mmCIF file of C-alpha atoms and ligand atoms in Angstrom:
data_model
loop_
_atom_site.group_PDB
_atom_site.id
_atom_site.type_symbol
_atom_site.label_atom_id
_atom_site.label_comp_id
_atom_site.label_asym_id
_atom_site.label_seq_id
_atom_site.Cartn_x
_atom_site.Cartn_y
_atom_site.Cartn_z
ATOM 1 C CA MET R 1 12.549 -27.280 -70.086
ATOM 2 C CA SER R 2 9.896 -27.410 -67.428
ATOM 3 C CA ALA R 3 8.450 -24.160 -66.352
ATOM 4 C CA VAL R 4 10.507 -22.494 -63.499
ATOM 5 C CA LYS R 5 9.351 -22.384 -60.130
ATOM 6 C CA LYS R 6 9.712 -19.985 -57.125
ATOM 7 C CA ILE R 7 11.621 -20.800 -54.211
ATOM 8 C CA LEU R 8 10.901 -20.457 -50.544
ATOM 9 C CA PHE R 9 13.489 -20.405 -47.499
ATOM 10 C CA VAL R 10 11.963 -21.024 -44.124
ATOM 11 C CA VAL R 11 14.672 -20.398 -41.861
ATOM 12 C CA MET R 12 14.019 -21.076 -37.936
ATOM 13 C CA ASP R 13 16.528 -19.460 -36.494
ATOM 14 C CA GLY R 14 18.688 -21.699 -33.932
ATOM 15 C CA LEU R 15 15.962 -24.436 -34.281
ATOM 16 C CA GLY R 16 18.342 -27.473 -34.251
ATOM 17 C CA ASP R 17 19.184 -28.775 -30.756
ATOM 18 C CA ARG R 18 20.975 -31.584 -28.841
ATOM 19 C CA GLY R 19 19.570 -34.231 -26.213
ATOM 20 C CA CYS R 20 18.278 -32.042 -23.368
ATOM 21 C CA LYS R 21 18.029 -33.546 -19.839
ATOM 22 C CA ALA R 22 14.781 -31.906 -19.272
ATOM 23 C CA LEU R 23 12.922 -33.765 -22.158
ATOM 24 C CA GLY R 24 14.281 -37.115 -21.402
ATOM 25 C CA GLY R 25 17.412 -37.043 -23.943
ATOM 26 C CA MET R 26 15.500 -35.949 -26.744
ATOM 27 C CA THR R 27 15.809 -32.614 -28.804
ATOM 28 C CA PRO R 28 12.927 -30.130 -28.870
ATOM 29 C CA LEU R 29 12.079 -31.126 -32.304
ATOM 30 C CA GLN R 30 12.317 -34.784 -31.358
ATOM 31 C CA ALA R 31 9.821 -34.338 -28.346
ATOM 32 C CA THR R 32 7.153 -32.104 -29.891
ATOM 33 C CA SER R 33 4.510 -33.318 -32.185
ATOM 34 C CA THR R 34 4.934 -31.518 -35.715
ATOM 35 C CA PRO R 35 2.313 -33.092 -37.982
ATOM 36 C CA ASN R 36 2.630 -30.345 -40.660
ATOM 37 C CA LEU R 37 6.542 -30.113 -40.943
ATOM 38 C CA ASP R 38 6.651 -34.029 -40.892
ATOM 39 C CA TRP R 39 4.174 -33.570 -43.844
ATOM 40 C CA PHE R 40 6.620 -31.650 -45.818
ATOM 41 C CA THR R 41 9.488 -34.360 -44.830
ATOM 42 C CA GLU R 42 7.508 -37.387 -45.828
ATOM 43 C CA ASN R 43 6.569 -35.976 -49.089
ATOM 44 C CA GLY R 44 9.727 -34.362 -49.962
ATOM 45 C CA GLY R 45 13.577 -34.834 -49.732
ATOM 46 C CA SER R 46 15.842 -34.329 -46.494
ATOM 47 C CA GLY R 47 19.166 -34.032 -45.128
ATOM 48 C CA VAL R 48 21.338 -32.434 -42.511
ATOM 49 C CA MET R 49 23.458 -29.469 -43.584
ATOM 50 C CA ASP R 50 26.980 -28.124 -42.114
ATOM 51 C CA ILE R 51 25.924 -24.589 -42.265
ATOM 52 C CA ILE R 52 29.575 -23.545 -42.987
ATOM 53 C CA ALA R 53 31.826 -26.588 -42.326
ATOM 54 C CA PRO R 54 31.564 -29.347 -39.913
ATOM 55 C CA GLY R 55 32.030 -28.404 -36.591
ATOM 56 C CA VAL R 56 32.040 -24.572 -37.038
ATOM 57 C CA ARG R 57 29.577 -22.572 -34.707
ATOM 58 C CA PRO R 58 27.963 -20.129 -37.140
ATOM 59 C CA GLY R 59 26.914 -16.545 -36.558
ATOM 60 C CA SER R 60 23.444 -15.990 -37.600
ATOM 61 C CA ASP R 61 25.274 -13.544 -40.137
ATOM 62 C CA THR R 62 27.642 -15.835 -41.573
ATOM 63 C CA ALA R 63 25.005 -18.505 -41.546
ATOM 64 C CA HIS R 64 22.643 -16.351 -43.716
ATOM 65 C CA LEU R 65 26.001 -15.268 -45.932
ATOM 66 C CA SER R 66 25.804 -19.482 -46.728
ATOM 67 C CA LEU R 67 22.477 -19.846 -47.336
ATOM 68 C CA LEU R 68 22.552 -17.054 -49.880
ATOM 69 C CA GLY R 69 24.939 -19.037 -51.324
ATOM 70 C CA HIS R 70 27.918 -17.424 -50.462
ATOM 71 C CA ASP R 71 31.121 -18.993 -48.969
ATOM 72 C CA PRO R 72 31.299 -16.908 -45.427
ATOM 73 C CA TYR R 73 35.204 -17.010 -45.690
ATOM 74 C CA GLU R 74 35.380 -15.134 -48.508
ATOM 75 C CA VAL R 75 32.542 -12.349 -48.130
ATOM 76 C CA TYR R 76 32.370 -11.874 -44.261
ATOM 77 C CA THR R 77 34.060 -8.530 -43.512
ATOM 78 C CA GLY R 78 32.982 -8.323 -39.679
ATOM 79 C CA ARG R 79 29.987 -7.346 -37.972
ATOM 80 C CA GLY R 80 30.124 -3.708 -38.463
ATOM 81 C CA PRO R 81 28.686 -3.266 -41.826
ATOM 82 C CA PHE R 82 25.978 -6.011 -41.342
ATOM 83 C CA GLU R 83 24.948 -4.475 -38.516
ATOM 84 C CA ALA R 84 24.923 -0.612 -39.760
ATOM 85 C CA ALA R 85 22.854 -1.959 -42.786
ATOM 86 C CA GLY R 86 20.477 -3.909 -40.333
ATOM 87 C CA ILE R 87 19.456 -0.740 -38.670
ATOM 88 C CA GLY R 88 18.777 0.952 -41.939
ATOM 89 C CA MET R 89 21.820 2.761 -42.602
ATOM 90 C CA SER R 90 22.924 2.899 -46.185
ATOM 91 C CA VAL R 91 26.256 1.377 -46.091
ATOM 92 C CA LYS R 92 28.460 2.213 -49.373
ATOM 93 C CA GLN R 93 31.460 0.729 -51.085
ATOM 94 C CA GLY R 94 34.688 1.849 -49.184
ATOM 95 C CA ASP R 95 32.762 2.952 -45.833
ATOM 96 C CA VAL R 96 34.412 1.556 -42.739
ATOM 97 C CA ALA R 97 31.480 0.405 -40.107
ATOM 98 C CA PHE R 98 31.696 -0.243 -36.323
ATOM 99 C CA ARG R 99 29.213 -1.223 -33.793
ATOM 100 C CA CYS R 100 29.140 0.973 -30.899
ATOM 101 C CA ASN R 101 28.212 1.052 -27.236
ATOM 102 C CA PHE R 102 26.896 4.216 -25.534
ATOM 103 C CA SER R 103 28.785 4.001 -22.457
ATOM 104 C CA THR R 104 29.697 5.933 -19.234
ATOM 105 C CA VAL R 105 32.894 7.492 -18.277
ATOM 106 C CA ASN R 106 33.995 9.562 -15.030
ATOM 107 C CA GLU R 107 35.744 12.675 -14.938
ATOM 108 C CA ASN R 108 39.141 10.733 -15.086
ATOM 109 C CA TYR R 109 38.183 9.638 -18.649
ATOM 110 C CA GLU R 110 37.528 5.855 -17.234
ATOM 111 C CA VAL R 111 34.808 3.772 -18.269
ATOM 112 C CA THR R 112 32.431 2.999 -15.176
ATOM 113 C CA ASP R 113 29.505 1.177 -17.320
ATOM 114 C CA ARG R 114 30.130 0.088 -20.718
ATOM 115 C CA ARG R 115 26.299 -0.132 -21.389
ATOM 116 C CA ALA R 116 25.329 3.361 -19.675
ATOM 117 C CA GLY R 117 22.972 1.333 -17.374
ATOM 118 C CA ARG R 118 21.535 -0.182 -20.516
ATOM 119 C CA ILE R 119 20.244 3.278 -21.704
ATOM 120 C CA LYS R 120 17.887 2.968 -25.118
ATOM 121 C CA ALA R 121 15.689 4.698 -27.201
ATOM 122 C CA PRO R 122 14.282 7.494 -27.371
ATOM 123 C CA GLU R 123 16.884 8.681 -25.054
ATOM 124 C CA THR R 124 19.679 7.280 -27.400
ATOM 125 C CA ALA R 125 17.956 8.733 -30.541
ATOM 126 C CA GLU R 126 18.264 12.049 -28.688
ATOM 127 C CA LEU R 127 21.962 11.802 -28.226
ATOM 128 C CA VAL R 128 22.706 10.535 -31.717
ATOM 129 C CA LYS R 129 21.448 13.964 -32.946
ATOM 130 C CA SER R 130 24.103 15.905 -31.164
ATOM 131 C CA ILE R 131 26.964 13.485 -32.911
ATOM 132 C CA ASN R 132 25.831 12.567 -36.125
ATOM 133 C CA GLY R 133 26.970 14.115 -39.071
ATOM 134 C CA MET R 134 30.423 15.493 -37.841
ATOM 135 C CA LYS R 135 33.428 15.807 -39.950
ATOM 136 C CA ILE R 136 36.909 14.880 -38.812
ATOM 137 C CA LYS R 137 39.908 15.767 -41.389
ATOM 138 C CA GLY R 138 37.566 15.607 -44.127
ATOM 139 C CA VAL R 139 35.856 12.062 -43.103
ATOM 140 C CA GLU R 140 32.243 12.240 -42.863
ATOM 141 C CA ILE R 141 30.764 10.213 -39.606
ATOM 142 C CA PHE R 142 27.250 8.963 -39.439
ATOM 143 C CA VAL R 143 26.103 7.334 -36.205
ATOM 144 C CA LYS R 144 22.689 5.902 -35.704
ATOM 145 C CA GLU R 145 21.305 4.140 -32.430
ATOM 146 C CA GLY R 146 20.368 0.440 -32.552
ATOM 147 C CA THR R 147 18.856 -1.700 -30.145
ATOM 148 C CA GLU R 148 19.204 -0.990 -26.017
ATOM 149 C CA HIS R 149 22.544 0.474 -25.595
ATOM 150 C CA ARG R 150 24.033 0.047 -29.087
ATOM 151 C CA ALA R 151 24.553 2.006 -31.863
ATOM 152 C CA ALA R 152 26.256 1.648 -35.484
ATOM 153 C CA LEU R 153 28.975 4.108 -36.866
ATOM 154 C CA LEU R 154 30.034 4.783 -40.115
ATOM 155 C CA LEU R 155 33.102 6.455 -41.456
ATOM 156 C CA ARG R 156 32.927 7.426 -45.302
ATOM 157 C CA GLY R 157 35.852 9.119 -46.919
ATOM 158 C CA LYS R 158 39.298 8.586 -48.780
ATOM 159 C CA GLY R 159 42.240 6.298 -47.059
ATOM 160 C CA LEU R 160 40.227 4.739 -44.564
ATOM 161 C CA VAL R 161 41.001 0.764 -43.506
ATOM 162 C CA PRO R 162 39.156 -1.536 -41.183
ATOM 163 C CA ASN R 163 42.043 -3.048 -39.406
ATOM 164 C CA ILE R 164 42.327 -0.846 -36.258
ATOM 165 C CA THR R 165 41.983 -1.733 -32.889
ATOM 166 C CA ASP R 166 38.798 -1.227 -30.798
ATOM 167 C CA ALA R 167 38.537 1.660 -28.831
ATOM 168 C CA ASP R 168 36.255 -0.235 -26.329
ATOM 169 C CA SER R 169 38.806 -1.718 -24.231
ATOM 170 C CA HIS R 170 35.590 -4.559 -23.476
ATOM 171 C CA ASN R 171 36.390 -3.725 -19.756
ATOM 172 C CA LEU R 172 36.316 -1.310 -17.265
ATOM 173 C CA GLY R 173 38.836 1.223 -16.637
ATOM 174 C CA PRO R 174 40.867 3.871 -19.071
ATOM 175 C CA VAL R 175 39.219 4.495 -22.575
ATOM 176 C CA ALA R 176 41.562 2.360 -25.019
ATOM 177 C CA ALA R 177 43.216 4.169 -27.634
ATOM 178 C CA SER R 178 42.609 2.941 -31.403
ATOM 179 C CA GLU R 179 45.644 1.921 -32.926
ATOM 180 C CA GLY R 180 46.492 1.073 -36.811
ATOM 181 C CA LYS R 181 49.408 0.033 -38.446
ATOM 182 C CA GLY R 182 50.801 1.920 -41.618
ATOM 183 C CA LYS R 183 49.611 5.419 -42.830
ATOM 184 C CA LYS R 184 45.930 4.375 -43.412
ATOM 185 C CA GLY R 185 45.718 2.258 -40.205
ATOM 186 C CA GLU R 186 47.111 5.321 -38.297
ATOM 187 C CA PHE R 187 44.807 7.662 -40.156
ATOM 188 C CA THR R 188 41.871 5.947 -39.545
ATOM 189 C CA ALA R 189 42.635 5.061 -35.833
ATOM 190 C CA SER R 190 43.304 8.664 -35.252
ATOM 191 C CA ILE R 191 39.688 9.952 -36.797
ATOM 192 C CA ILE R 192 38.274 7.101 -34.086
ATOM 193 C CA ASN R 193 40.058 8.504 -31.328
ATOM 194 C CA GLU R 194 39.058 12.170 -32.008
ATOM 195 C CA PHE R 195 35.595 10.947 -32.864
ATOM 196 C CA VAL R 196 35.362 9.271 -29.399
ATOM 197 C CA ARG R 197 36.756 12.346 -27.499
ATOM 198 C CA ARG R 198 34.258 14.709 -29.375
ATOM 199 C CA SER R 199 31.569 12.115 -28.548
ATOM 200 C CA HIS R 200 32.382 12.819 -24.931
ATOM 201 C CA GLU R 201 32.443 16.696 -25.177
ATOM 202 C CA MET R 202 29.093 16.723 -27.097
ATOM 203 C CA MET R 203 27.129 14.227 -24.893
ATOM 204 C CA LYS R 204 28.401 14.942 -21.318
ATOM 205 C CA ASP R 205 26.298 17.742 -20.815
ATOM 206 C CA HIS R 206 23.371 16.597 -22.963
ATOM 207 C CA PRO R 207 20.009 17.495 -21.484
ATOM 208 C CA VAL R 208 19.496 13.670 -21.623
ATOM 209 C CA ASN R 209 22.272 13.356 -19.537
ATOM 210 C CA LEU R 210 21.370 16.130 -16.820
ATOM 211 C CA GLU R 211 18.183 14.229 -16.592
ATOM 212 C CA ARG R 212 19.743 11.081 -15.801
ATOM 213 C CA ARG R 213 22.103 12.801 -13.464
ATOM 214 C CA LYS R 214 19.246 13.849 -11.525
ATOM 215 C CA LYS R 215 17.654 10.287 -11.261
ATOM 216 C CA GLY R 216 21.138 8.992 -10.300
ATOM 217 C CA LEU R 217 21.136 6.877 -13.238
ATOM 218 C CA PRO R 218 24.513 5.946 -15.350
ATOM 219 C CA GLU R 219 25.150 8.703 -17.823
ATOM 220 C CA ALA R 220 25.607 7.781 -21.334
ATOM 221 C CA ASN R 221 28.580 10.400 -22.240
ATOM 222 C CA ILE R 222 30.847 8.363 -24.667
ATOM 223 C CA LEU R 223 30.428 6.405 -27.394
ATOM 224 C CA LEU R 224 33.158 3.436 -27.742
ATOM 225 C CA PRO R 225 33.593 1.671 -30.946
ATOM 226 C CA ARG R 226 34.515 -1.799 -31.901
ATOM 227 C CA GLY R 227 34.270 -4.444 -34.616
ATOM 228 C CA ALA R 228 35.608 -2.355 -37.462
ATOM 229 C CA GLY R 229 34.794 -4.065 -40.915
ATOM 230 C CA SER R 230 34.374 -2.716 -44.737
ATOM 231 C CA PHE R 231 31.900 -3.248 -46.988
ATOM 232 C CA PRO R 232 31.972 -6.563 -48.560
ATOM 233 C CA LYS R 233 32.400 -7.065 -52.345
ATOM 234 C CA ILE R 234 29.442 -9.395 -52.786
ATOM 235 C CA ARG R 235 27.765 -9.976 -55.866
ATOM 236 C CA SER R 236 24.297 -9.044 -56.065
ATOM 237 C CA PHE R 237 21.740 -11.823 -55.720
ATOM 238 C CA GLY R 238 19.827 -10.798 -58.726
ATOM 239 C CA GLU R 239 22.799 -10.667 -60.672
ATOM 240 C CA LYS R 240 24.594 -13.919 -59.379
ATOM 241 C CA ASN R 241 21.491 -15.936 -59.752
ATOM 242 C CA GLY R 242 19.399 -14.361 -62.158
ATOM 243 C CA MET R 243 16.340 -14.173 -59.883
ATOM 244 C CA THR R 244 14.648 -11.394 -57.868
ATOM 245 C CA GLY R 245 14.720 -11.877 -54.190
ATOM 246 C CA ALA R 246 13.278 -10.353 -51.030
ATOM 247 C CA CYS R 247 13.470 -10.977 -47.469
ATOM 248 C CA VAL R 248 11.053 -11.207 -44.491
ATOM 249 C CA ALA R 249 12.843 -10.972 -41.140
ATOM 250 C CA GLY R 250 12.171 -9.286 -38.042
ATOM 251 C CA VAL R 251 15.748 -8.920 -36.830
ATOM 252 C CA GLY R 252 17.960 -6.212 -37.959
ATOM 253 C CA MET R 253 21.118 -7.963 -38.497
ATOM 254 C CA ILE R 254 19.645 -10.254 -40.700
ATOM 255 C CA LYS R 255 17.770 -7.635 -42.632
ATOM 256 C CA GLY R 256 21.348 -5.988 -43.023
ATOM 257 C CA ILE R 257 22.872 -9.172 -44.240
ATOM 258 C CA CYS R 258 19.872 -9.962 -46.974
ATOM 259 C CA GLY R 259 20.179 -6.383 -48.102
ATOM 260 C CA ILE R 260 24.089 -6.314 -48.910
ATOM 261 C CA CYS R 261 23.332 -9.570 -50.502
ATOM 262 C CA GLY R 262 20.733 -7.545 -52.994
ATOM 263 C CA LEU R 263 17.811 -8.876 -51.371
ATOM 264 C CA ASP R 264 14.791 -6.607 -51.146
ATOM 265 C CA VAL R 265 13.868 -5.866 -47.567
ATOM 266 C CA ILE R 266 10.186 -6.228 -46.923
ATOM 267 C CA ASP R 267 8.609 -4.120 -44.456
ATOM 268 C CA LEU R 268 6.436 -5.888 -41.874
ATOM 269 C CA PRO R 269 3.446 -5.225 -39.761
ATOM 270 C CA LYS R 270 4.084 -4.337 -36.159
ATOM 271 C CA GLU R 271 2.906 -7.894 -35.008
ATOM 272 C CA CYS R 272 5.674 -9.149 -36.834
ATOM 273 C CA THR R 273 8.684 -8.531 -34.653
ATOM 274 C CA GLY R 274 12.102 -10.435 -34.269
ATOM 275 C CA GLY R 275 11.095 -11.673 -30.507
ATOM 276 C CA LEU R 276 9.474 -14.502 -29.055
ATOM 277 C CA ASP R 277 5.773 -13.332 -29.365
ATOM 278 C CA THR R 278 6.039 -12.676 -33.412
ATOM 279 C CA ASP R 279 2.676 -13.477 -35.050
ATOM 280 C CA MET R 280 4.189 -16.312 -37.309
ATOM 281 C CA ILE R 281 1.165 -16.844 -39.455
ATOM 282 C CA ARG R 282 1.257 -13.127 -40.255
ATOM 283 C CA LYS R 283 4.756 -13.431 -41.182
ATOM 284 C CA ALA R 284 4.019 -16.243 -43.448
ATOM 285 C CA ASP R 285 1.393 -14.357 -45.160
ATOM 286 C CA VAL R 286 3.626 -11.628 -45.965
ATOM 287 C CA ALA R 287 6.384 -14.139 -47.241
ATOM 288 C CA LEU R 288 3.387 -15.695 -49.671
ATOM 289 C CA ASP R 289 2.543 -12.211 -50.663
ATOM 290 C CA ALA R 290 6.219 -11.379 -51.679
ATOM 291 C CA LEU R 291 6.312 -14.727 -53.733
ATOM 292 C CA GLN R 292 3.716 -13.160 -55.931
ATOM 293 C CA LYS R 293 6.098 -10.649 -56.819
ATOM 294 C CA TYR R 294 9.641 -12.240 -56.243
ATOM 295 C CA ASP R 295 11.274 -15.517 -57.677
ATOM 296 C CA PHE R 296 12.809 -16.145 -54.055
ATOM 297 C CA VAL R 297 12.170 -15.223 -50.567
ATOM 298 C CA LEU R 298 14.091 -15.900 -47.386
ATOM 299 C CA MET R 299 11.729 -16.006 -44.326
ATOM 300 C CA ASN R 300 13.684 -15.656 -41.085
ATOM 301 C CA ILE R 301 11.847 -16.566 -37.377
ATOM 302 C CA LYS R 302 13.991 -15.768 -34.455
ATOM 303 C CA ALA R 303 12.159 -17.147 -31.651
ATOM 304 C CA PRO R 304 13.463 -20.564 -31.422
ATOM 305 C CA ASP R 305 17.028 -18.919 -31.088
ATOM 306 C CA ILE R 306 15.793 -16.806 -28.349
ATOM 307 C CA SER R 307 14.720 -19.941 -26.392
ATOM 308 C CA GLY R 308 18.123 -21.748 -26.671
ATOM 309 C CA HIS R 309 20.160 -18.719 -25.719
ATOM 310 C CA ASP R 310 17.586 -18.578 -22.805
ATOM 311 C CA ARG R 311 18.721 -22.519 -21.911
ATOM 312 C CA ALA R 312 14.642 -23.224 -22.050
ATOM 313 C CA ALA R 313 14.170 -26.276 -23.676
ATOM 314 C CA GLU R 314 10.347 -26.640 -22.850
ATOM 315 C CA GLN R 315 9.741 -23.109 -23.971
ATOM 316 C CA LYS R 316 11.413 -24.273 -27.368
ATOM 317 C CA CYS R 317 8.833 -27.008 -27.629
ATOM 318 C CA GLU R 318 6.137 -24.457 -27.266
ATOM 319 C CA VAL R 319 7.544 -22.337 -30.198
ATOM 320 C CA ILE R 320 8.166 -25.545 -32.271
ATOM 321 C CA LYS R 321 4.102 -25.725 -31.951
ATOM 322 C CA ARG R 322 3.497 -22.735 -33.244
ATOM 323 C CA LEU R 323 6.374 -23.285 -36.021
ATOM 324 C CA ASP R 324 4.271 -26.405 -37.186
ATOM 325 C CA GLU R 325 1.024 -24.399 -37.345
ATOM 326 C CA MET R 326 2.671 -21.911 -39.496
ATOM 327 C CA ALA R 327 3.932 -24.857 -41.773
ATOM 328 C CA GLY R 328 0.361 -26.173 -42.002
ATOM 329 C CA HIS R 329 -0.668 -22.417 -42.967
ATOM 330 C CA LEU R 330 2.152 -22.111 -45.699
ATOM 331 C CA LYS R 331 0.938 -26.093 -46.648
ATOM 332 C CA ASP R 332 -2.548 -24.785 -47.149
ATOM 333 C CA ASN R 333 -2.009 -21.711 -48.891
ATOM 334 C CA MET R 334 1.329 -21.898 -50.781
ATOM 335 C CA PRO R 335 1.074 -21.769 -54.741
ATOM 336 C CA SER R 336 1.977 -25.412 -56.407
ATOM 337 C CA ASP R 337 4.717 -23.588 -58.388
ATOM 338 C CA LEU R 338 6.817 -23.412 -55.238
ATOM 339 C CA VAL R 339 10.150 -25.149 -54.041
ATOM 340 C CA ILE R 340 9.797 -24.744 -50.147
ATOM 341 C CA VAL R 341 12.586 -25.414 -47.935
ATOM 342 C CA PHE R 342 12.281 -25.805 -43.922
ATOM 343 C CA THR R 343 15.831 -25.486 -42.006
ATOM 344 C CA ALA R 344 17.633 -23.547 -39.662
ATOM 345 C CA ASP R 345 20.601 -21.235 -39.885
ATOM 346 C CA HIS R 346 22.396 -23.269 -37.054
ATOM 347 C CA CYS R 347 21.774 -25.020 -33.819
ATOM 348 C CA THR R 348 21.132 -23.284 -30.634
ATOM 349 C CA PRO R 349 21.188 -26.032 -28.119
ATOM 350 C CA SER R 350 18.841 -25.591 -25.276
ATOM 351 C CA GLU R 351 21.661 -26.637 -22.512
ATOM 352 C CA VAL R 352 24.528 -24.912 -24.045
ATOM 353 C CA GLY R 353 22.886 -21.475 -24.575
ATOM 354 C CA ASP R 354 24.533 -20.384 -27.371
ATOM 355 C CA HIS R 355 25.141 -21.745 -31.130
ATOM 356 C CA SER R 356 26.964 -25.068 -31.930
ATOM 357 C CA GLY R 357 28.632 -26.365 -34.755
ATOM 358 C CA ASP R 358 26.128 -29.217 -35.026
ATOM 359 C CA PRO R 359 24.690 -29.558 -38.362
ATOM 360 C CA VAL R 360 20.943 -28.552 -38.864
ATOM 361 C CA PRO R 361 17.866 -30.414 -40.446
ATOM 362 C CA VAL R 362 16.635 -29.593 -43.675
ATOM 363 C CA THR R 363 13.525 -30.761 -45.938
ATOM 364 C CA ILE R 364 13.082 -29.485 -49.543
ATOM 365 C CA TYR R 365 9.570 -30.211 -50.968
ATOM 366 C CA THR R 366 8.265 -29.199 -54.161
ATOM 367 C CA GLU R 367 5.766 -31.425 -56.051
ATOM 368 C CA THR R 368 7.103 -34.193 -57.856
ATOM 369 C CA MET R 369 10.034 -33.986 -55.352
ATOM 370 C CA LEU R 370 11.608 -37.569 -55.238
ATOM 371 C CA LYS R 371 10.619 -39.053 -51.714
ATOM 372 C CA ASP R 372 13.064 -40.482 -49.548
ATOM 373 C CA GLU R 373 12.916 -42.426 -46.183
ATOM 374 C CA ALA R 374 12.768 -39.368 -43.847
ATOM 375 C CA THR R 375 9.456 -38.900 -42.078
ATOM 376 C CA LYS R 376 9.925 -36.969 -39.172
ATOM 377 C CA PHE R 377 11.061 -33.346 -39.366
ATOM 378 C CA SER R 378 13.978 -33.382 -36.638
ATOM 379 C CA GLU R 379 17.783 -33.685 -36.329
ATOM 380 C CA SER R 380 17.644 -37.273 -36.528
ATOM 381 C CA GLY R 381 14.758 -37.773 -38.647
ATOM 382 C CA CYS R 382 16.159 -35.890 -41.557
ATOM 383 C CA ALA R 383 19.455 -37.361 -41.373
ATOM 384 C CA LYS R 384 17.431 -40.399 -42.877
ATOM 385 C CA GLY R 385 16.767 -38.610 -45.921
ATOM 386 C CA SER R 386 18.490 -38.874 -49.482
ATOM 387 C CA ILE R 387 19.983 -35.303 -49.322
ATOM 388 C CA GLY R 388 22.811 -36.522 -47.030
ATOM 389 C CA ARG R 389 24.906 -34.064 -45.645
ATOM 390 C CA ILE R 390 25.670 -30.808 -47.446
ATOM 391 C CA ARG R 391 27.126 -27.310 -46.708
ATOM 392 C CA GLY R 392 24.903 -24.428 -46.245
ATOM 393 C CA TYR R 393 25.706 -22.905 -49.522
ATOM 394 C CA ASP R 394 25.056 -25.797 -51.527
ATOM 395 C CA LEU R 395 21.190 -25.438 -50.552
ATOM 396 C CA LEU R 396 20.707 -22.766 -53.050
ATOM 397 C CA PRO R 397 21.845 -24.381 -56.016
ATOM 398 C CA ILE R 398 19.987 -27.571 -55.001
ATOM 399 C CA CYS R 399 16.974 -25.302 -54.981
ATOM 400 C CA ILE R 400 17.677 -23.291 -57.820
ATOM 401 C CA ASP R 401 18.185 -26.611 -60.044
ATOM 402 C CA LEU R 402 14.543 -27.968 -58.591
ATOM 403 C CA ALA R 403 13.106 -24.822 -59.704
ATOM 404 C CA ASN R 404 14.232 -25.555 -63.339
ATOM 405 C CA ARG R 405 16.306 -22.145 -63.301
ATOM 406 C CA SER R 406 20.134 -23.615 -63.438
ATOM 407 C CA GLU R 407 22.046 -23.497 -66.197
ATOM 408 C CA LYS R 408 24.018 -26.580 -67.771
ATOM 409 C CA PHE R 409 27.428 -27.095 -67.317
ATOM 410 C CA GLY R 410 28.515 -28.497 -70.735
ATOM 411 C CA ALA R 411 26.798 -29.207 -73.793
HETATM 412 ZN ZN1 ZN I 501 21.047 -17.309 -36.008
HETATM 413 ZN ZN1 ZN I 502 21.338 -16.923 -31.881
#
């Protein structure tokens, strides 16, 4: 058996696209010169990948579960636990987690602004201090502020279930009462309803809100939970694959998913954000460093997805130029015993402004890789390759085998 290799996934978030009118019918990848990405395609093997299944529009969360070798239909238990983990809360087996909004209610307990004027930290962090750590009917309640007006909520205790309705009606008007079926459902819903009521009691005259009242801003005087989910039963990455692994990502949700899957989450320098302006070369260096210690590294770069959501095809081309420079940096600095993958977690077509179910391009390169007919890293270019059309969760086993780490099936 040959010596084992290490594996790097370069996940360019939302990179895949469809033909764009602004680009004369081409995709941003087709319309942009990418000599470094093309080098990998020319010297590696390529194909296209249905992240979940043909025509299924993945979220970044379910997409990353699939890239890490899981069938998302088996392990995805709602956004709550992944988001909570993503902002640094330690989610445990049995916890029920929610996403929340800081919202505004009037004196009649009617929602007048679901985002409390898009309040953000440090005000949200101050407010959280007043509601974090309470106990209702023996259930411990943890709250942490997220980005902008968002927060995550964890319930920890006995007899909790996630299948209850949202206390956030997603509309203006009366605050919805959460409801659940059966004894446990009713119990969990009662905890949430009591928590929502208390959050209002404790925040309505909070100094942060007195200050906002003075300025005429919407007060963040209630926390509305939605999207309940329980901690998923996921076999840890190390145990499942016999490798150590780490993730290099700027976005909380991606970090959360990778953490729950058993990857170590690497702290990034502040110039490596989850935004458009992230320093991609620096991020690549962090990933290369991590490869000295870990067998597997997943690096996520969010920027192309942001351009797709903004419906900015030309901006996406600019992002792709920077991604190509990063690919060049990896080409010049990567270790020789590496299996490196360039792909996306889904398409975010620039004229759609959201994720689509189109397959994404994928190129796998390692020394002695069987070369194929594909020479251009793009949706159509990669489709010419020998890997054909695979599912998202096929990618990791293929790479584990190329890294000489797979176990033989049979004698
Ligand atoms: Zn994504
Ligand atoms: Zn997206």
